[in-house]
XYZ file of C-alpha atoms in Angstrom:
445
model
C 11.287 -44.099 5.702
C 12.578 -42.788 2.267
C 16.178 -41.707 2.337
C 15.868 -39.668 -0.952
C 13.654 -36.745 -1.769
C 12.875 -34.308 -4.503
C 13.180 -30.843 -3.385
C 11.683 -27.860 -4.992
C 13.368 -24.380 -4.828
C 10.905 -21.636 -5.682
C 11.988 -18.329 -7.104
C 11.117 -15.362 -4.792
C 9.591 -12.709 -7.224
C 11.957 -9.668 -7.207
C 11.033 -6.026 -6.388
C 11.145 -4.901 -9.900
C 8.387 -7.369 -11.144
C 6.531 -5.584 -14.126
C 4.862 -6.432 -17.383
C 7.371 -5.471 -19.915
C 6.301 -8.131 -22.560
C 10.045 -8.919 -23.220
C 9.368 -12.717 -24.131
C 8.572 -12.985 -27.963
C 7.033 -16.474 -28.247
C 5.541 -16.396 -24.767
C 1.728 -15.438 -25.506
C 0.973 -14.395 -21.853
C 4.091 -12.152 -21.568
C 3.540 -10.175 -24.785
C -0.272 -9.848 -24.383
C -0.009 -8.275 -20.859
C 2.842 -5.854 -21.817
C 2.559 -2.333 -20.161
C -0.003 -3.339 -17.598
C 0.595 -2.302 -13.991
C 2.043 -4.956 -11.828
C 1.870 -5.585 -8.158
C 5.430 -6.845 -7.097
C 4.159 -7.198 -3.474
C 1.343 -9.332 -4.364
C 3.416 -11.259 -6.700
C 5.867 -12.166 -4.141
C 3.257 -13.207 -1.502
C 1.437 -15.335 -4.075
C 4.739 -17.280 -4.564
C 5.380 -17.407 -0.907
C 1.935 -18.823 -0.100
C 2.495 -21.682 -2.567
C 5.943 -22.520 -0.948
C 4.358 -22.472 2.392
C 1.478 -24.745 1.336
C 3.815 -27.360 -0.008
C 6.086 -27.161 2.938
C 3.237 -27.761 5.296
C 2.340 -30.811 3.404
C 5.764 -32.307 4.172
C 7.387 -31.575 0.852
C 11.190 -30.247 0.880
C 10.665 -26.697 -0.139
C 13.342 -24.037 -0.539
C 13.505 -20.410 -1.624
C 15.723 -19.199 -4.419
C 16.482 -15.520 -4.353
C 15.873 -12.912 -7.087
C 18.563 -11.010 -8.802
C 19.569 -7.382 -8.608
C 17.627 -5.271 -10.827
C 18.059 -2.754 -12.701
C 21.364 -4.110 -13.683
C 23.194 -0.755 -13.468
C 26.557 -2.444 -13.848
C 25.493 -3.736 -17.375
C 24.288 -0.369 -18.376
C 27.813 0.937 -17.564
C 29.404 -1.633 -19.677
C 27.151 -0.475 -22.621
C 28.533 3.048 -22.170
C 26.106 4.844 -19.879
C 28.026 6.875 -17.336
C 27.712 8.921 -14.062
C 25.834 8.331 -10.834
C 23.141 5.827 -10.684
C 20.330 8.316 -11.264
C 22.107 9.862 -14.291
C 22.462 6.393 -15.838
C 18.824 5.715 -15.309
C 17.696 8.929 -16.734
C 19.958 8.563 -19.740
C 18.884 5.090 -20.726
C 15.358 6.014 -20.167
C 15.682 8.865 -22.605
C 17.702 7.010 -25.340
C 16.313 3.401 -24.920
C 13.419 2.752 -22.633
C 13.215 -0.668 -23.970
C 16.655 -1.438 -22.618
C 15.878 -0.201 -19.215
C 12.740 -2.330 -19.008
C 14.944 -5.364 -20.051
C 17.502 -4.873 -17.400
C 14.931 -4.308 -14.864
C 13.069 -7.636 -15.516
C 12.258 -9.921 -12.594
C 12.271 -12.968 -14.814
C 14.689 -14.743 -12.693
C 11.703 -15.733 -10.472
C 11.230 -18.608 -13.011
C 13.786 -20.805 -11.533
C 12.786 -23.735 -13.874
C 15.076 -21.888 -16.262
C 17.938 -21.196 -13.690
C 19.794 -24.459 -14.521
C 19.710 -28.069 -15.295
C 20.298 -30.489 -12.489
C 21.196 -34.110 -12.364
C 21.211 -36.030 -9.073
C 23.951 -38.030 -7.667
C 22.618 -41.353 -8.545
C 22.877 -40.447 -12.278
C 26.204 -38.834 -12.388
C 29.752 -40.555 -12.868
C 31.341 -38.840 -9.886
C 28.370 -39.421 -7.700
C 27.803 -35.616 -6.950
C 24.707 -33.437 -7.717
C 25.522 -31.406 -10.800
C 24.293 -27.902 -11.715
C 24.657 -26.205 -15.046
C 23.267 -22.673 -15.070
C 21.169 -22.011 -18.193
C 22.588 -19.381 -20.599
C 19.081 -18.291 -21.715
C 20.759 -16.753 -24.758
C 17.592 -16.342 -26.845
C 16.297 -13.503 -24.827
C 18.410 -10.542 -23.730
C 16.738 -9.850 -20.430
C 17.296 -13.572 -19.402
C 20.740 -13.920 -21.056
C 22.077 -11.653 -18.382
C 21.136 -13.707 -15.451
C 23.514 -16.868 -15.592
C 26.417 -15.262 -13.584
C 24.243 -14.375 -10.656
C 22.452 -17.750 -10.936
C 25.684 -19.556 -10.486
C 26.635 -17.365 -7.549
C 23.279 -17.987 -5.822
C 23.426 -21.782 -6.493
C 26.901 -21.942 -4.973
C 25.672 -20.043 -1.902
C 22.724 -22.549 -1.603
C 24.843 -25.894 -2.402
C 28.059 -24.859 -0.966
C 29.960 -28.126 -0.657
C 32.300 -29.261 -3.361
C 32.436 -32.864 -2.116
C 28.652 -33.114 -2.730
C 27.743 -30.527 -5.343
C 29.426 -29.711 -8.756
C 28.746 -26.261 -10.419
C 29.125 -25.709 -14.093
C 29.271 -22.478 -15.882
C 26.596 -21.761 -18.479
C 27.252 -23.151 -21.975
C 28.812 -20.781 -24.642
C 26.502 -17.838 -25.257
C 25.769 -18.906 -28.950
C 22.529 -20.057 -30.473
C 23.990 -23.387 -31.306
C 24.046 -24.128 -27.488
C 20.745 -22.417 -26.599
C 19.930 -23.779 -23.137
C 16.735 -22.983 -21.147
C 17.410 -25.037 -18.148
C 15.075 -27.338 -16.416
C 12.043 -26.071 -18.406
C 12.985 -28.434 -20.993
C 14.497 -31.367 -18.895
C 12.663 -34.015 -16.951
C 13.920 -36.895 -14.971
C 12.068 -40.196 -14.631
C 12.773 -42.836 -11.907
C 11.194 -45.426 -9.715
C 13.094 -44.078 -6.614
C 14.718 -40.517 -6.389
C 17.773 -42.145 -4.982
C 18.240 -44.811 -7.638
C 19.452 -44.232 -11.316
C 17.003 -42.504 -13.544
C 16.321 -41.549 -17.064
C 17.086 -37.953 -17.965
C 14.778 -36.580 -20.673
C 16.057 -33.583 -22.701
C 13.600 -31.842 -24.937
C 14.779 -29.545 -27.597
C 13.114 -27.244 -30.191
C 15.764 -27.559 -32.878
C 19.044 -29.387 -33.871
C 21.589 -26.984 -35.180
C 23.664 -29.528 -36.954
C 21.791 -32.026 -39.041
C 18.205 -31.156 -37.853
C 14.905 -31.510 -39.334
C 11.959 -29.156 -39.270
C 11.823 -26.001 -37.070
C 9.105 -23.792 -35.979
C 8.405 -20.899 -38.413
C 6.678 -18.176 -36.275
C 8.486 -18.210 -32.821
C 11.966 -19.281 -31.883
C 13.022 -22.768 -30.734
C 14.868 -21.706 -27.656
C 16.459 -25.014 -26.801
C 18.925 -26.995 -28.884
C 19.736 -30.682 -28.969
C 23.540 -29.616 -28.845
C 22.881 -28.072 -25.419
C 21.428 -30.918 -23.914
C 24.129 -33.231 -25.150
C 26.780 -30.935 -23.834
C 25.057 -30.898 -20.309
C 24.834 -34.648 -20.340
C 28.603 -34.855 -20.849
C 29.432 -32.225 -18.251
C 27.244 -34.069 -15.881
C 28.671 -37.457 -16.546
C 25.542 -39.015 -17.503
C 25.297 -42.568 -19.008
C 24.147 -42.865 -22.608
C 21.791 -45.658 -21.788
C 19.861 -43.445 -19.393
C 19.449 -40.639 -21.706
C 16.495 -39.708 -24.073
C 16.407 -36.753 -26.376
C 13.003 -35.757 -28.130
C 12.179 -32.848 -30.310
C 9.273 -30.611 -29.283
C 6.703 -30.235 -31.929
C 7.442 -27.284 -33.980
C 3.704 -26.682 -34.454
C 3.023 -26.241 -30.748
C 6.055 -23.828 -30.475
C 4.468 -21.665 -33.088
C 1.281 -21.863 -30.975
C 3.055 -20.314 -28.045
C 4.544 -23.406 -26.252
C 7.880 -21.716 -25.786
C 9.197 -24.383 -23.310
C 8.406 -28.095 -23.001
C 7.120 -27.485 -19.546
C 3.949 -25.710 -21.094
C 3.109 -28.888 -22.931
C 4.225 -31.747 -20.666
C 5.391 -32.544 -17.198
C 6.931 -35.572 -15.577
C 7.704 -36.944 -12.258
C 9.021 -40.531 -11.139
C 7.285 -42.901 -13.452
C 4.516 -40.524 -14.617
C 4.333 -38.494 -17.789
C 1.594 -35.969 -18.123
C 1.589 -34.622 -21.666
C -0.539 -33.274 -24.585
C -1.135 -35.384 -27.450
C 0.804 -32.871 -29.751
C 3.793 -32.393 -27.469
C 6.447 -34.283 -29.528
C 7.651 -35.444 -32.805
C 7.185 -39.202 -33.029
C 5.416 -39.204 -29.730
C 4.837 -42.987 -29.569
C 8.581 -43.651 -30.204
C 9.370 -41.220 -27.353
C 7.215 -42.942 -25.009
C 8.565 -46.371 -25.900
C 12.265 -45.260 -25.447
C 11.466 -43.722 -22.076
C 9.762 -46.876 -20.970
C 12.536 -48.941 -22.084
C 15.417 -47.097 -20.599
C 13.298 -46.716 -17.367
C 13.051 -50.498 -17.181
C 9.417 -50.477 -17.673
C 6.528 -49.091 -15.619
C 6.138 -45.616 -17.269
C 2.602 -44.364 -16.909
C 1.638 -41.939 -19.665
C -1.395 -39.621 -19.211
C -1.970 -38.097 -22.597
C -4.365 -35.299 -22.959
C -6.254 -35.581 -26.301
C -6.361 -32.680 -28.605
C -10.074 -33.233 -29.141
C -10.649 -32.497 -25.401
C -8.139 -29.741 -24.801
C -6.824 -27.545 -27.561
C -3.241 -26.231 -27.614
C -4.596 -22.720 -27.173
C -6.535 -23.676 -24.071
C -3.379 -25.561 -22.835
C -1.308 -22.380 -23.180
C -4.049 -20.026 -21.826
C -4.532 -22.220 -18.740
C -0.951 -23.471 -18.238
C -2.433 -26.934 -17.632
C 1.063 -28.555 -18.169
C 3.062 -26.033 -16.538
C 2.056 -27.728 -13.255
C 3.906 -29.663 -10.560
C 3.547 -33.409 -10.119
C 4.430 -34.208 -6.488
C 4.922 -37.770 -5.200
C 2.674 -39.030 -2.354
C 3.224 -41.866 0.092
C 0.836 -44.138 -1.769
C 2.541 -44.277 -4.907
C 0.318 -41.768 -6.635
C 0.770 -38.080 -7.382
C -0.593 -34.597 -6.672
C -0.932 -32.055 -9.435
C -0.323 -28.429 -8.597
C -2.208 -26.174 -11.337
C -2.881 -22.466 -11.524
C -6.296 -20.991 -11.024
C -6.602 -20.267 -14.607
C -7.194 -24.096 -15.173
C -10.215 -23.655 -13.245
C -11.254 -20.610 -15.298
C -10.976 -22.559 -18.657
C -13.999 -24.855 -19.092
C -12.502 -27.372 -21.312
C -9.412 -27.916 -19.081
C -11.249 -28.032 -15.896
C -13.758 -30.656 -17.337
C -10.831 -32.773 -18.406
C -9.253 -32.559 -14.977
C -12.369 -33.684 -13.308
C -12.572 -36.553 -15.565
C -8.967 -37.486 -15.050
C -9.511 -37.533 -11.240
C -12.559 -39.678 -11.512
C -10.648 -42.244 -13.618
C -8.658 -43.146 -10.424
C -5.348 -43.085 -12.369
C -1.786 -42.010 -11.253
C -2.992 -38.487 -10.314
C -4.778 -38.591 -6.903
C -5.477 -34.876 -6.107
C -5.571 -31.327 -7.613
C -4.079 -28.384 -5.781
C -5.113 -25.054 -7.217
C -3.168 -21.936 -6.532
C -3.586 -18.209 -7.443
C -0.458 -17.093 -9.105
C -2.119 -14.481 -11.326
C 0.830 -12.010 -11.077
C 3.364 -14.627 -12.431
C 0.854 -16.084 -14.907
C 0.379 -12.687 -16.549
C 4.070 -12.379 -17.283
C 4.228 -16.003 -18.729
C 5.099 -18.343 -15.919
C 2.990 -20.811 -13.873
C 3.591 -23.280 -10.928
C 6.222 -25.216 -12.750
C 8.075 -22.161 -14.040
C 8.542 -20.992 -10.531
C 10.540 -23.952 -9.210
C 13.753 -25.788 -9.652
C 13.672 -29.324 -8.804
C 16.742 -31.088 -7.018
C 16.671 -34.709 -6.203
C 18.750 -35.221 -2.962
C 19.870 -38.091 -0.743
C 19.410 -37.515 2.947
C 23.217 -36.843 3.431
C 23.006 -34.375 0.607
C 19.981 -32.652 2.113
C 22.128 -32.087 5.216
C 24.745 -30.194 2.985
C 22.216 -27.645 1.645
C 22.410 -24.283 3.277
C 19.765 -24.850 6.061
C 18.452 -21.250 6.183
C 16.730 -21.449 2.605
C 14.187 -24.150 3.687
C 10.630 -22.769 4.008
C 9.088 -23.162 7.659
C 6.579 -21.073 9.781
C 9.422 -18.811 10.964
C 10.882 -18.112 7.410
C 7.445 -17.719 5.887
C 6.480 -14.857 8.472
C 9.957 -13.187 8.242
C 9.838 -13.135 4.322
C 6.281 -11.845 4.225
C 7.291 -9.061 6.583
C 10.387 -8.384 4.510
C 8.072 -8.079 1.356
C 5.672 -5.805 3.095
C 8.664 -3.457 4.212
C 10.544 -3.419 0.892
C 8.141 -3.971 -2.062
C 5.753 -1.694 -3.877
C 2.298 -2.441 -4.546
C 2.155 -0.989 -8.046
C 5.025 -0.890 -10.693
C 4.843 0.287 -14.374
C 7.592 0.655 -16.847
C 7.450 4.428 -16.427
C 8.449 3.722 -12.645
C 11.620 2.153 -13.626
C 13.435 5.476 -13.980
C 12.971 6.313 -10.283
C 16.408 6.219 -8.838
C 14.732 5.467 -5.353
C 13.848 2.102 -6.793
C 17.588 1.252 -6.927
C 18.013 1.928 -3.325
C 14.816 0.041 -2.324
C 16.108 -3.056 -4.239
C 19.638 -3.012 -2.903
C 18.409 -2.475 0.715
C 15.929 -5.360 0.254
C 18.434 -7.711 -1.274
C 21.154 -6.989 1.360
C 18.659 -7.790 4.046
C 17.470 -11.038 2.278
C 21.098 -12.299 2.058
C 21.357 -11.957 5.775
C 17.901 -13.554 6.461
C 19.020 -16.561 4.248
C 22.814 -16.577 5.412
C 24.036 -16.453 1.811
C 26.938 -14.265 2.229
C 27.638 -11.336 -0.259
C 26.407 -12.643 -3.647
C 24.983 -9.485 -5.308
C 26.894 -6.825 -7.515
C 25.945 -4.091 -5.088
C 27.566 -6.170 -2.262
C 30.677 -7.208 -4.278
C 31.545 -3.775 -5.664
């Protein structure tokens, strides 16, 4: 029996899930702006994925949403009065601001933090650094709550170490695990931590010209120092600027890795062959690369289908399962490639297809929805036990969603003061269900 595991903590979609188109550079986000969203369906789609993976024996946890709209922040920006008055004033003078402070984007917990397991760190603890997400205002306001949530989930200083977000400056732009992958032969043994960046602030080379490079090399280097990682087990690679300009806003839209398998597009990185060689060498050999040719799957189809925003999940037979969104099946070139890949009898043994349309239309697929944490058996016991998905929690959370979530939400609905009451009531109950204590502004004020 293995004594080390990779656990996934999926973001529970929040009650204010709407299509605001806030994320410049994320094609799905901007192209679906102003459509009506269904928060209830979005949350249930995410819960269904969590339950399916838990039923297969994977360690599956729940990561809570943030309190939105962020009324406290609006008050810091000069809006005064009762909550209803604040909403009315900001809706009148700056509706874009209201939509941003109401975003449910924290559901994409791949952006919540960067995590290094104890096998890799100098002090033998699991390290978390909350991502500053400074490139986008609606996400840059998340990291304080992210840290509080992580501490409530991983609340044992002897086992877990929590770091505040990096300085809120472009030079340290950090998007969390969406640009970080760990390769290993065993989750409990030292691995290679792979930091992908879009640009290097000091001494960098080429950069994208159309869309921003959100992650910097300097951010990855700072996190590696904070986590006490060994230089001989680190690989830094620059994402291809051309694919960023094609809508690949994070590395997890163009590649994904797990254990000794890397599934990537032919155009993912600069100096791609050298990147593969360095990863293999620092892993001690045995890296298996599945490279998808541009001639078979275009970058546009990869972005549209979120082929690489998938989850690689280890199996007991040494191969992997691949979790993909239903959009892959709806994209002919991608589906044809996947069928051929399965027939090749390579490292990926099985496809698992999920309907995540509500998240996908806002620009996030299966990989965006989860934060990966490699844990030893004794560390697993130190995690808040109430956040693990099981039959009882699945039923309870679905009932909770039915009770508190709307089935339709547009930007025009964000001015409704009743929505604030609905959200705060829901989150207060959620913290009780998951035994998280008081972590939200509405509970701490």
